[in-house]
Short mmCIF file of C-alpha atoms and ligand atoms in Angstrom, two decimals:
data_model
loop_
_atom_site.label_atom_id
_atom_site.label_comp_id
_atom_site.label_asym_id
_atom_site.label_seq_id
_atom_site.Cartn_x
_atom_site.Cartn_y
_atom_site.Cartn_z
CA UNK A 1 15.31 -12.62 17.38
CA UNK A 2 11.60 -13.62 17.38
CA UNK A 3 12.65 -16.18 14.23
CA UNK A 4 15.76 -17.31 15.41
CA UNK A 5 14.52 -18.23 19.05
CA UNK A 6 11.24 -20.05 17.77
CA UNK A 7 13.10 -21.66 15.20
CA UNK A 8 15.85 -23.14 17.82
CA UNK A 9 13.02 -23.80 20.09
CA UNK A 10 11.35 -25.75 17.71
CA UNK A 11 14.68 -27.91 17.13
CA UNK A 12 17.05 -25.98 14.30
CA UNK A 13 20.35 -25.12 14.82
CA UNK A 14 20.27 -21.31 14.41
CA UNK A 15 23.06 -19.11 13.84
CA UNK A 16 21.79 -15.14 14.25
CA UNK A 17 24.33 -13.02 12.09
CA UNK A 18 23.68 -9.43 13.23
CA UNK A 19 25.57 -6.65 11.77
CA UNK A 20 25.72 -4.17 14.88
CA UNK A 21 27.67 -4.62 17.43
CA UNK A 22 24.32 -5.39 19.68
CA UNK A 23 21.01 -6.58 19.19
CA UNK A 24 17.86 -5.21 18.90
CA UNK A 25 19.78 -0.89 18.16
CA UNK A 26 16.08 0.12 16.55
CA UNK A 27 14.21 -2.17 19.05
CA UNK A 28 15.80 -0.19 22.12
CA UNK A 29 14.79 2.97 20.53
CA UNK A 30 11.39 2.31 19.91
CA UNK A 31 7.90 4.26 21.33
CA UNK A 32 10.73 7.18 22.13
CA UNK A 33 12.28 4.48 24.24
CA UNK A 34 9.27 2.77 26.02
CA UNK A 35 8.87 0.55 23.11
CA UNK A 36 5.27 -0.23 22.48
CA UNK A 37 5.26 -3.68 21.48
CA UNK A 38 2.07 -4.16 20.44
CA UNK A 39 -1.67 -3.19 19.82
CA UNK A 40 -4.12 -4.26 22.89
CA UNK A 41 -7.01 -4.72 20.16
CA UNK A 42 -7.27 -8.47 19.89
CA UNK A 43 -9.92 -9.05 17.24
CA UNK A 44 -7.55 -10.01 14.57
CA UNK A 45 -10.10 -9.31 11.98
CA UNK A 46 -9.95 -5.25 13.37
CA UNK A 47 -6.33 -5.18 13.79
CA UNK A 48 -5.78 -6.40 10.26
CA UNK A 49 -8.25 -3.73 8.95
CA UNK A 50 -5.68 -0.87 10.06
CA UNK A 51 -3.22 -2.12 8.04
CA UNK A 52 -4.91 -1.11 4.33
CA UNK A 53 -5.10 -3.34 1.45
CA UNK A 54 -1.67 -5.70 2.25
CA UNK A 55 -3.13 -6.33 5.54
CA UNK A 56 -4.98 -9.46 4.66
CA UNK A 57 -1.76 -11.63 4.20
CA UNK A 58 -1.16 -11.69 8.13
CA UNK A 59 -3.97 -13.53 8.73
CA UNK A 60 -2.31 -16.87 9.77
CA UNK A 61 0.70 -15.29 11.08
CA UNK A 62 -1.06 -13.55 13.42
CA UNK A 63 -3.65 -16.02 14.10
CA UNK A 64 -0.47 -18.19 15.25
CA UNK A 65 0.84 -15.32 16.98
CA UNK A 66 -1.42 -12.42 17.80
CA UNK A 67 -1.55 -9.45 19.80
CA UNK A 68 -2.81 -11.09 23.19
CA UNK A 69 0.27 -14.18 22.55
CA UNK A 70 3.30 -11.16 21.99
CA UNK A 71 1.55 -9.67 25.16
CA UNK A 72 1.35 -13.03 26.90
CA UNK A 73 5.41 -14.26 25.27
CA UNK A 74 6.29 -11.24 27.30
CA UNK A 75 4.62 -11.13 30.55
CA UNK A 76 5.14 -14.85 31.13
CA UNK A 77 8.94 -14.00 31.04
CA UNK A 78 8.52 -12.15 33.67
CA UNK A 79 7.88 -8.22 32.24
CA UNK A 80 5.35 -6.22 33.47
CA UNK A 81 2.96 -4.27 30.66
CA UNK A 82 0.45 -1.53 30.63
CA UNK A 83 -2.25 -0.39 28.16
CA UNK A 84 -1.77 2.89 27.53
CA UNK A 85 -4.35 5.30 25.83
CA UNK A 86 -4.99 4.04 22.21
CA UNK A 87 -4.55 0.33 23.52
CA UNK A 88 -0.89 0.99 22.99
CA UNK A 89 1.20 -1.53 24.90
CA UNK A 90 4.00 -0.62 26.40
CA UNK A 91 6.55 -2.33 29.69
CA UNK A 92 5.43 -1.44 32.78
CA UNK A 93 9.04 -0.11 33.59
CA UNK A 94 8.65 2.05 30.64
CA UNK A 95 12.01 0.90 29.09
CA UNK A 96 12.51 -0.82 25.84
CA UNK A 97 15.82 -2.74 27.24
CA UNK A 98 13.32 -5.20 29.01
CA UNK A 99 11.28 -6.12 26.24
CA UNK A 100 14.80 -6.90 24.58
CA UNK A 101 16.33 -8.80 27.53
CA UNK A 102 13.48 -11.19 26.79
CA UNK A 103 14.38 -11.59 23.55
CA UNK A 104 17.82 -12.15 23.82
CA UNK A 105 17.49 -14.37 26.97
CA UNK A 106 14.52 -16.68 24.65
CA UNK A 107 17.18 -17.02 21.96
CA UNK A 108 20.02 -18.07 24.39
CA UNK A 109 17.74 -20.14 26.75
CA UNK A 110 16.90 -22.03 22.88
CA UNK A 111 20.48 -22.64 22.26
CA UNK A 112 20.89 -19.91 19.32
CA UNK A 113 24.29 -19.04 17.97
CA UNK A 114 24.35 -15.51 18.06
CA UNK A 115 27.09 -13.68 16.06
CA UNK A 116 27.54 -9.18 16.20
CA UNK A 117 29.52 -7.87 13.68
CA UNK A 118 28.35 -10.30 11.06
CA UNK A 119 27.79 -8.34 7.73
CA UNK A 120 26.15 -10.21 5.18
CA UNK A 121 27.59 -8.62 1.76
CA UNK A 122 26.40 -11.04 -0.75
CA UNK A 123 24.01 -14.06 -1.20
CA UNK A 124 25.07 -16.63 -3.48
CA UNK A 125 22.17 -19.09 -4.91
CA UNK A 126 21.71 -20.66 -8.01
CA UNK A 127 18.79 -22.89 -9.57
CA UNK A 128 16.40 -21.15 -7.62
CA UNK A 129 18.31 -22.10 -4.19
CA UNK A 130 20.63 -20.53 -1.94
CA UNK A 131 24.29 -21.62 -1.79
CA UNK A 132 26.09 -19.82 0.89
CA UNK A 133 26.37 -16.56 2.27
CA UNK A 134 29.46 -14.40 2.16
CA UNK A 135 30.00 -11.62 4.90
CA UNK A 136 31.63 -8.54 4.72
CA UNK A 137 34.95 -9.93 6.08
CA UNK A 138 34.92 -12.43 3.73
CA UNK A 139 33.60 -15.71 5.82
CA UNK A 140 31.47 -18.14 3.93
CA UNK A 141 27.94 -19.34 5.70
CA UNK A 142 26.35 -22.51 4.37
CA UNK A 143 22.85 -23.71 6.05
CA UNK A 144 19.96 -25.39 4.85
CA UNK A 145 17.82 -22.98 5.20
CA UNK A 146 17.81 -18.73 5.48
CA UNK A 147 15.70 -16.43 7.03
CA UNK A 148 16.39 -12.98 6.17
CA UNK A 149 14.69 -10.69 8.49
CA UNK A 150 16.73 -7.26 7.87
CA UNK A 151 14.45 -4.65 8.20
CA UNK A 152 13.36 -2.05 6.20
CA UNK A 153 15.58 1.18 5.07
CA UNK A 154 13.76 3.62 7.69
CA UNK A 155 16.40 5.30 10.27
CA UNK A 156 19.37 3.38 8.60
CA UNK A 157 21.58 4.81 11.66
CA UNK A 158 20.55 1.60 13.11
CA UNK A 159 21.34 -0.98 10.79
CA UNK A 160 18.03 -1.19 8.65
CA UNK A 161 19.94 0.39 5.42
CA UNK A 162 18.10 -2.01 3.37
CA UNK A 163 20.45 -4.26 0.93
CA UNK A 164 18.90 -7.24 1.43
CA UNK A 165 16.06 -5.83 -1.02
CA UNK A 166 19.38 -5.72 -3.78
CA UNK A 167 19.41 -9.54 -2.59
CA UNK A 168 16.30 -10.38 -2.95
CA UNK A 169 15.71 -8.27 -6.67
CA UNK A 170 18.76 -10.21 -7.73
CA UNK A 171 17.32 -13.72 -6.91
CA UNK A 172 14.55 -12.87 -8.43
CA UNK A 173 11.62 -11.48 -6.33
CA UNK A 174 9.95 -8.18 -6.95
CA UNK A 175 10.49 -5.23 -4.45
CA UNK A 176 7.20 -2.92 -4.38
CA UNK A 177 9.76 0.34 -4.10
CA UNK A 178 10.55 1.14 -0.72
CA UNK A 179 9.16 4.76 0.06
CA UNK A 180 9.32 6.30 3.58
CA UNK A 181 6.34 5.54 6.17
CA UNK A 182 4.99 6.98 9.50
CA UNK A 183 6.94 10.11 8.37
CA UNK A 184 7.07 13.58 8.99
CA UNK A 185 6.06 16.21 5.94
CA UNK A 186 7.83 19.38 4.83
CA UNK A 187 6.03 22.06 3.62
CA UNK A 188 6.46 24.58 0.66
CA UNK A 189 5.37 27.49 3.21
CA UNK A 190 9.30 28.58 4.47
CA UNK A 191 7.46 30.42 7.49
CA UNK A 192 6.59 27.66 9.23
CA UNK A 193 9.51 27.60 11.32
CA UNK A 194 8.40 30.40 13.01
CA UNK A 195 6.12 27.94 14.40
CA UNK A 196 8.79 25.63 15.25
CA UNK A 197 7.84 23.42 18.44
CA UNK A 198 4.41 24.58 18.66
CA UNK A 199 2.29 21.61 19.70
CA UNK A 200 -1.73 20.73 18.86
CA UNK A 201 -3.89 18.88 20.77
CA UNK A 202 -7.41 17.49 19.64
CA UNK A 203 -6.90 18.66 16.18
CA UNK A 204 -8.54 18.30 12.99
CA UNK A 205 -6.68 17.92 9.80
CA UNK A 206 -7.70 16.99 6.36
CA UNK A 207 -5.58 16.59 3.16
CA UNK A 208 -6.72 17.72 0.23
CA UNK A 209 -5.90 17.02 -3.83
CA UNK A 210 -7.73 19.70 -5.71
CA UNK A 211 -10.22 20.29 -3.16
CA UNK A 212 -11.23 17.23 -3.04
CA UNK A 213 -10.73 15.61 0.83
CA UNK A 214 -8.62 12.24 0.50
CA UNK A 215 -8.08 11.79 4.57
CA UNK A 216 -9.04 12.84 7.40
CA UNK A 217 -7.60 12.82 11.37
CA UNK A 218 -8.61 14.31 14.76
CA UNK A 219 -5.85 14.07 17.44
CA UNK A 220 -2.41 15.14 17.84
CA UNK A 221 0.25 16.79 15.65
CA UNK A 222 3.31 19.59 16.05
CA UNK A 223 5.03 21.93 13.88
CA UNK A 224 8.91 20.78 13.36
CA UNK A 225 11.57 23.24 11.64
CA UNK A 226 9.98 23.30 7.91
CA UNK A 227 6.72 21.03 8.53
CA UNK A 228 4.68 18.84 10.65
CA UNK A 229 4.98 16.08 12.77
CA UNK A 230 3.20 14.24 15.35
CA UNK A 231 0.74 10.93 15.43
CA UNK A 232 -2.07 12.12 13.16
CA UNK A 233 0.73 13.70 10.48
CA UNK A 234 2.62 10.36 10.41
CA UNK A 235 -0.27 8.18 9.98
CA UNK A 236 -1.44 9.95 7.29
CA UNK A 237 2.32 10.79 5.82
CA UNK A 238 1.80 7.16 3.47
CA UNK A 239 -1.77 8.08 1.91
CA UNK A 240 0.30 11.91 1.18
CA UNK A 241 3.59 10.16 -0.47
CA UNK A 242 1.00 8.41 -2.83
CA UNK A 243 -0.85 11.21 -3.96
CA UNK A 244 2.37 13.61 -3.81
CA UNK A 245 3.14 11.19 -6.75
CA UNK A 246 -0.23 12.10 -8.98
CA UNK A 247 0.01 15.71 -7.95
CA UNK A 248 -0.14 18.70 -5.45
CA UNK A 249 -1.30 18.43 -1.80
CA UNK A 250 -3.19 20.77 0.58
CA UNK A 251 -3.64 20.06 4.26
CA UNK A 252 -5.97 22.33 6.23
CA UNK A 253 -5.90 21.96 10.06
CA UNK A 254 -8.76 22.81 12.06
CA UNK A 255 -7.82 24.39 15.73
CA UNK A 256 -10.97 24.05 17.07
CA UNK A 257 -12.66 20.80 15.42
CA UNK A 258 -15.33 20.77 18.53
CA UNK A 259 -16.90 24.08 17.56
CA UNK A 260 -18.44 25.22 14.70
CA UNK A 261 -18.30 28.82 12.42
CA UNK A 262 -20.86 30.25 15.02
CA UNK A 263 -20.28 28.51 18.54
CA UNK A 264 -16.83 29.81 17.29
CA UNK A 265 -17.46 33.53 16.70
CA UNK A 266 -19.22 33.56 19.97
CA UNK A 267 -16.70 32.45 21.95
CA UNK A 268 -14.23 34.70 20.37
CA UNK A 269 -16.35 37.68 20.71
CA UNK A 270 -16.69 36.73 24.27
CA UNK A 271 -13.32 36.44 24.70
CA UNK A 272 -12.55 39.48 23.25
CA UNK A 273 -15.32 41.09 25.71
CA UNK A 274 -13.15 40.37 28.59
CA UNK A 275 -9.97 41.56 26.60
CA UNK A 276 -12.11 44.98 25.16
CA UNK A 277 -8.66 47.11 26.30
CA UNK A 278 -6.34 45.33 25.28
CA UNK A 279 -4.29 45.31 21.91
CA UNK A 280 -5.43 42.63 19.28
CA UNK A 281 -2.32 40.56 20.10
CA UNK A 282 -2.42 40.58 23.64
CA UNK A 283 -6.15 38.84 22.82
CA UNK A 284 -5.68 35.94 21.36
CA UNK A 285 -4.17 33.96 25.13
CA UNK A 286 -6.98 31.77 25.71
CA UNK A 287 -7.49 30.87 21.58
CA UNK A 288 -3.82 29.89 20.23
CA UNK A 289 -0.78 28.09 21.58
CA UNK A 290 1.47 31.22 22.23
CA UNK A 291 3.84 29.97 19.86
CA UNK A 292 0.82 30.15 16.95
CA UNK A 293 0.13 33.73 17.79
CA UNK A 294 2.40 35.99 15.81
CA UNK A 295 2.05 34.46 13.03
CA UNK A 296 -1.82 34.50 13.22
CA UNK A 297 -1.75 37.58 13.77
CA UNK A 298 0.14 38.18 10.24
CA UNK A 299 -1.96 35.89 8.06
CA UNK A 300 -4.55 37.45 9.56
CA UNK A 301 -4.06 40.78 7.96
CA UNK A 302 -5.16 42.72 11.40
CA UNK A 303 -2.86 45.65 13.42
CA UNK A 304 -1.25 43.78 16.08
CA UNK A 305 -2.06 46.75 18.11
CA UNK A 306 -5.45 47.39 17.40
CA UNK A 307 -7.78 47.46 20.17
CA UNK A 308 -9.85 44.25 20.76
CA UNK A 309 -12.95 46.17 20.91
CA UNK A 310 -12.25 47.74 17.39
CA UNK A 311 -12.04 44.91 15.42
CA UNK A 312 -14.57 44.33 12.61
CA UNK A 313 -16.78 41.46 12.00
CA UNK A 314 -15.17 41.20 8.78
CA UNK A 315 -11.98 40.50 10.54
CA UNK A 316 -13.24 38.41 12.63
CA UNK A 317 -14.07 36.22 10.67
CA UNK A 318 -11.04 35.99 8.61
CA UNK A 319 -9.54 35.44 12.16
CA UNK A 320 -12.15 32.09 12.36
CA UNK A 321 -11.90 30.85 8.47
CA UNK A 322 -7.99 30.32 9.97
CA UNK A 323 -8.71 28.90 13.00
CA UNK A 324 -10.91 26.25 10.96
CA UNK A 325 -8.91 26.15 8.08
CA UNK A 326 -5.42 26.92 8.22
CA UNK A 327 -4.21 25.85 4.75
CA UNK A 328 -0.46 24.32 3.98
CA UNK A 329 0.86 23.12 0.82
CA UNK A 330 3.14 20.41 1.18
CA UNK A 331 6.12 19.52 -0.35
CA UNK A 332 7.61 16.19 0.29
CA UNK A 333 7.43 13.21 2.59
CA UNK A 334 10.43 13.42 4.62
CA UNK A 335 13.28 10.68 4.07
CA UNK A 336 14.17 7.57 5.39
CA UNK A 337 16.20 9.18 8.48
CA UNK A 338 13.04 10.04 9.54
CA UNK A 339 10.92 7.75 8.92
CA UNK A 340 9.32 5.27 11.23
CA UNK A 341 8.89 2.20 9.08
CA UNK A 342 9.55 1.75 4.92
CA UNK A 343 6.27 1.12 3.07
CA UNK A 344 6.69 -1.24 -0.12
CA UNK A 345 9.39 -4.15 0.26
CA UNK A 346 9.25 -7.94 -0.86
CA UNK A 347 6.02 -8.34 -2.66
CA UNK A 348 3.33 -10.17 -0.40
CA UNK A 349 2.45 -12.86 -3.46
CA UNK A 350 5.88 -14.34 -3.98
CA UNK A 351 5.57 -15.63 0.00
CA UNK A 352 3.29 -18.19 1.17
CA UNK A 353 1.62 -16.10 4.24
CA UNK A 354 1.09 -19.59 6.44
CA UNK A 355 5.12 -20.37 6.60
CA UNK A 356 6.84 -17.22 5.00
CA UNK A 357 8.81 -19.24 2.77
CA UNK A 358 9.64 -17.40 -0.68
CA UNK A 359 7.73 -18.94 -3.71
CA UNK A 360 11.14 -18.08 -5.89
CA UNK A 361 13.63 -19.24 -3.77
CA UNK A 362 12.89 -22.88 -2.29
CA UNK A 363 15.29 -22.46 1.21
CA UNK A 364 14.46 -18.97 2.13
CA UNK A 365 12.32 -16.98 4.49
CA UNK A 366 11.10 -14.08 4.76
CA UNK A 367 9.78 -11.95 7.94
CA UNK A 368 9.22 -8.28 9.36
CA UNK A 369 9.25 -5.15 7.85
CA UNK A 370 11.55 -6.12 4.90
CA UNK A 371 7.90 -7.29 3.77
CA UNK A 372 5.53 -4.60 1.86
CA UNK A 373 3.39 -4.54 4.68
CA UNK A 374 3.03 -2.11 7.05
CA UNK A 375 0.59 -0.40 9.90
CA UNK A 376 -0.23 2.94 11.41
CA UNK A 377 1.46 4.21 14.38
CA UNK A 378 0.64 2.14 18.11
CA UNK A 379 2.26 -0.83 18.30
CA UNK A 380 0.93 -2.52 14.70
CA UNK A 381 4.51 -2.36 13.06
CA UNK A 382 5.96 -4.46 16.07
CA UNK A 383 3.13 -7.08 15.96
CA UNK A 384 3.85 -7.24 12.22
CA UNK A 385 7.46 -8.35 12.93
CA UNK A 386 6.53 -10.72 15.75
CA UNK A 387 3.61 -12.67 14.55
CA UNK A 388 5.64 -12.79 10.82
CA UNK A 389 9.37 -13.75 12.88
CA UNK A 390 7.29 -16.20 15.16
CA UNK A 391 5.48 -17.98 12.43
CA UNK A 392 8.75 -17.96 10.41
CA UNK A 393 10.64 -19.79 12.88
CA UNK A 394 7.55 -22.41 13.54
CA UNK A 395 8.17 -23.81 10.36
CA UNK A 396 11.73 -23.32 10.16
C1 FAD B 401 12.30 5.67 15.89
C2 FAD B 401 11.41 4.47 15.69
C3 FAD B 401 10.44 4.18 16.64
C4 FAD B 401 9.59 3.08 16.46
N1 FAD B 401 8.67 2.81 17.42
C5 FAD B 401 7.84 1.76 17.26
C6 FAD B 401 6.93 1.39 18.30
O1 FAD B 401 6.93 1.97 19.39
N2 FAD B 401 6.06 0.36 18.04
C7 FAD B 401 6.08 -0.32 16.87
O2 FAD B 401 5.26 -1.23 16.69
N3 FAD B 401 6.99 -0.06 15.90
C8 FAD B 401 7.87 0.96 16.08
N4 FAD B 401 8.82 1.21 15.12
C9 FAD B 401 8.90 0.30 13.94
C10 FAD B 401 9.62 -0.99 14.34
O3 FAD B 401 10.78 -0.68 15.09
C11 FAD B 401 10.03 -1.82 13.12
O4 FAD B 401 8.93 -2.01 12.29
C12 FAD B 401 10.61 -3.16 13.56
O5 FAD B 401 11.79 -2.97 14.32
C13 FAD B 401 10.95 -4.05 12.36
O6 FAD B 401 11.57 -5.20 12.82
P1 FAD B 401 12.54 -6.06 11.90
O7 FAD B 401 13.12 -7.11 12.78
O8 FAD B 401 11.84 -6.47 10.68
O9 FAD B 401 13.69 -5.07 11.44
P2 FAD B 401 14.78 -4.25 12.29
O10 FAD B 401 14.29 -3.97 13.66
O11 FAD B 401 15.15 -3.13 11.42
O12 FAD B 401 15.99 -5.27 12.42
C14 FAD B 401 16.74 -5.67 11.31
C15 FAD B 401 18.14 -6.04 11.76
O13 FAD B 401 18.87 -6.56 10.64
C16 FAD B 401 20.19 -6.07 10.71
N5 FAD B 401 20.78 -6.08 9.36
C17 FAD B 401 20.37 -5.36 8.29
N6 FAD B 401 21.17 -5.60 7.24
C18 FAD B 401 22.09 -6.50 7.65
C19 FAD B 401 23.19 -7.12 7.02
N7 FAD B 401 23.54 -6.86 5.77
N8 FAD B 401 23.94 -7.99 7.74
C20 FAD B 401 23.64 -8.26 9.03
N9 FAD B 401 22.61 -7.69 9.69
C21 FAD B 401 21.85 -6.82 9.00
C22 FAD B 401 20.04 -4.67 11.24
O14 FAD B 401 21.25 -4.21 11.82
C23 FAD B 401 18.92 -4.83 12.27
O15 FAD B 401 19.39 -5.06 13.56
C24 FAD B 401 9.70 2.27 15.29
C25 FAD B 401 10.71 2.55 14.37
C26 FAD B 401 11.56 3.63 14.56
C27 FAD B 401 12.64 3.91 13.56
#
């Protein structure tokens, strides 16, 4: 939409083929339906940082469209924003349908042809240019030039199910193999269900490859049916599919990153001063999240019913080394239905990063996440697609 309605702006006759029924199905469920468009940090050379080694080849886009212009496209059509924490931007209404009423309204207001139902099957080019398109119910396209801007293959219940990377591989331009991003992980422990919902705030949690850290997080994370979740678990979910690939991983979370061994065992003892009556697991209240407690409890190796005041500094401390390092071995990424974004795509050198025209293929474009590049959780992923759409349809 961000292509199509820059390019028409900028004088092209644009038809948008668009194989929902709709526009924008992922855009309207986006930031849990609040959709935060972008990232309020707006020193390009910081926001580019976040986005790991890839992250250099936005540098024009976004220096032709950056974080303070998507915020700016959108307020001066008349939507309210707020910064949330993390400078994650977000509509004031809280509601991702008005940052896609803009959209859809800039594209009409620019005279774009706008066609739902529109599956493209097949791309026909030859001598390194593109012929025509041919749709699902068989109607031939023919334009001068093509921007394919189809997404990735991440929640394909929305129409990012990711062909146009067959496309592209058969024209001739190298796909860095799609993998799953910003993506939950399932762990080889089967008991972690019992811990099902449970939710951690201010968190540590490091992932390890034989013992040796590899990244690190404080924040937020939850337990899901057989894994983990949550923003610190999906930012780091990219860094674990890579080194899944070379071998085993270990995260260890630490409950109480702000206090160390000994503030620790103080704290506990105290608490367990003012719980000296009760049984061991009617202690543990002002420690755990309820739903951690049980099974605490049974890693721990302690009676459940053992009085507080009985319990040995030996336990005790096998009580802490949990609480500071509570080890999981994980299994797998999840897949693609869960995933927020794909990471890998079009390679990055085979498009010029000013224009996002393809090097192989002299009339086509190339913009948003169908590119292998990528960002952490916050608003980057959404910046990606408009300062890469934007400067696509500049040049158009
Ligand atoms: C649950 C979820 C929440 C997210 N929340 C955020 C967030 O809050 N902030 C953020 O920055 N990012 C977020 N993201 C990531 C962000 O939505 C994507 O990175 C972004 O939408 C990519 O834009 P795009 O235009 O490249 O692709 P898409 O939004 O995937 O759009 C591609 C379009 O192409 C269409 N298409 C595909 N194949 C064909 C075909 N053969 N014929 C015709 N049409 C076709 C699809 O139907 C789709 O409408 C979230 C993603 C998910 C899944």
């Amino acid at each position: 939409m961000m292509t199509a309605g820059r390019a028409a702006e900028k004088g092209a006759r644009v038809l948008l083929l668009e194989k929902n029924n709709r526009l924008g199905v992922k855009l309207s469920i986006t930031g849990k339906g609040r959709c935060n468009i972008t990232q309020a940090e707006f020193d390009n050379r910081k926001f580019i940082k976040e986005l790991g080694a890839n992250g250099k080849f936005l540098f024009s886009a976004l220096h032709k469209f950056s974080a303070r212009d998507a915020m700016d496209f959108f307020e001066s059509r008349g939507t309210e924003l707020k910064i949330e924490r993390g400078a994650r931007v977000f509509p004031k209404s809280d509601q991702s349908k008005n940052i896609l009423e803009v959209l859809v309204k800039y594209c009409r207001d620019n005279s774009v042809k706008i066609l739902t139902r529109a599956i493209v099957k097949e791309i026909i080019a030859k001598n390194k240019k593109i012929e025509k398109i041919i749709l699902a119910d068989g109607q031939e396209l023919l334009a001068e030039k093509y921007a394919i801007c189809a997404g990735g293959k991440a929640y394909p219940g929305t129409g990012s199910t990711g062909e146009a990377y067959e496309w592209l591989a058969k024209m001739g331009h190298k796909i860095i193999e799609p993998m799953p991003g910003l993506a939950p992980i399932i762990m080889q422990e089967k008991w972690i269900k019992e811990l099902e919902g449970a939710s951690l705030k201010n968190v540590k949690i490091t992932v390890f490859q034989n013992n040796k850290k590899q990244d690190e997080r404080f924040g937020e994370a939850l337990f899901t049916d057989d894994g983990m979740s949550g923003p610190i678990i999906l930012d780091m979910s990219k860094k674990i599919g890579k080194l899944l690939k070379i071998g085993e991983v270990e995260i260890s979370i630490d409950f109480k990153p702000a206090l160390d061994f000994e503030v620790l065992d103080k704290r506990i003892q105290q608490d367990f001063m003012m719980f000296k009556n009760k049984m061991f697991k009617n202690g543990l209240d002002l420690l755990l999240p309820k739903k951690l407690i049980a099974t605490f409890i049974k890693l721990s190796g302690i009676d459940e019913n053992k009085k507080v005041n009985s319990i040995t500094k030996q336990e005790r401390k096998k009580l802490i080394s949990l609480l500071k390092e509570f080890r999981l071995n994980v299994k797998k990424v999840d897949g693609f239905d869960k995933a927020i974004v794909t990471v890998g795509g079009a390679d990055l050198k085979e498009i010029d990063p000013k224009t996002m025209r393809s090097k192989i293929i002299a009339n086509l474009y190339l913009a948003g996440e169908i590119l292998d590049l990528d960002g952490p959780t916050g608003g980057f992923n959404l910046q990606i697609a408009w300062s890469t759409g934007y400067a696509l349809g500049d040049d158009f």
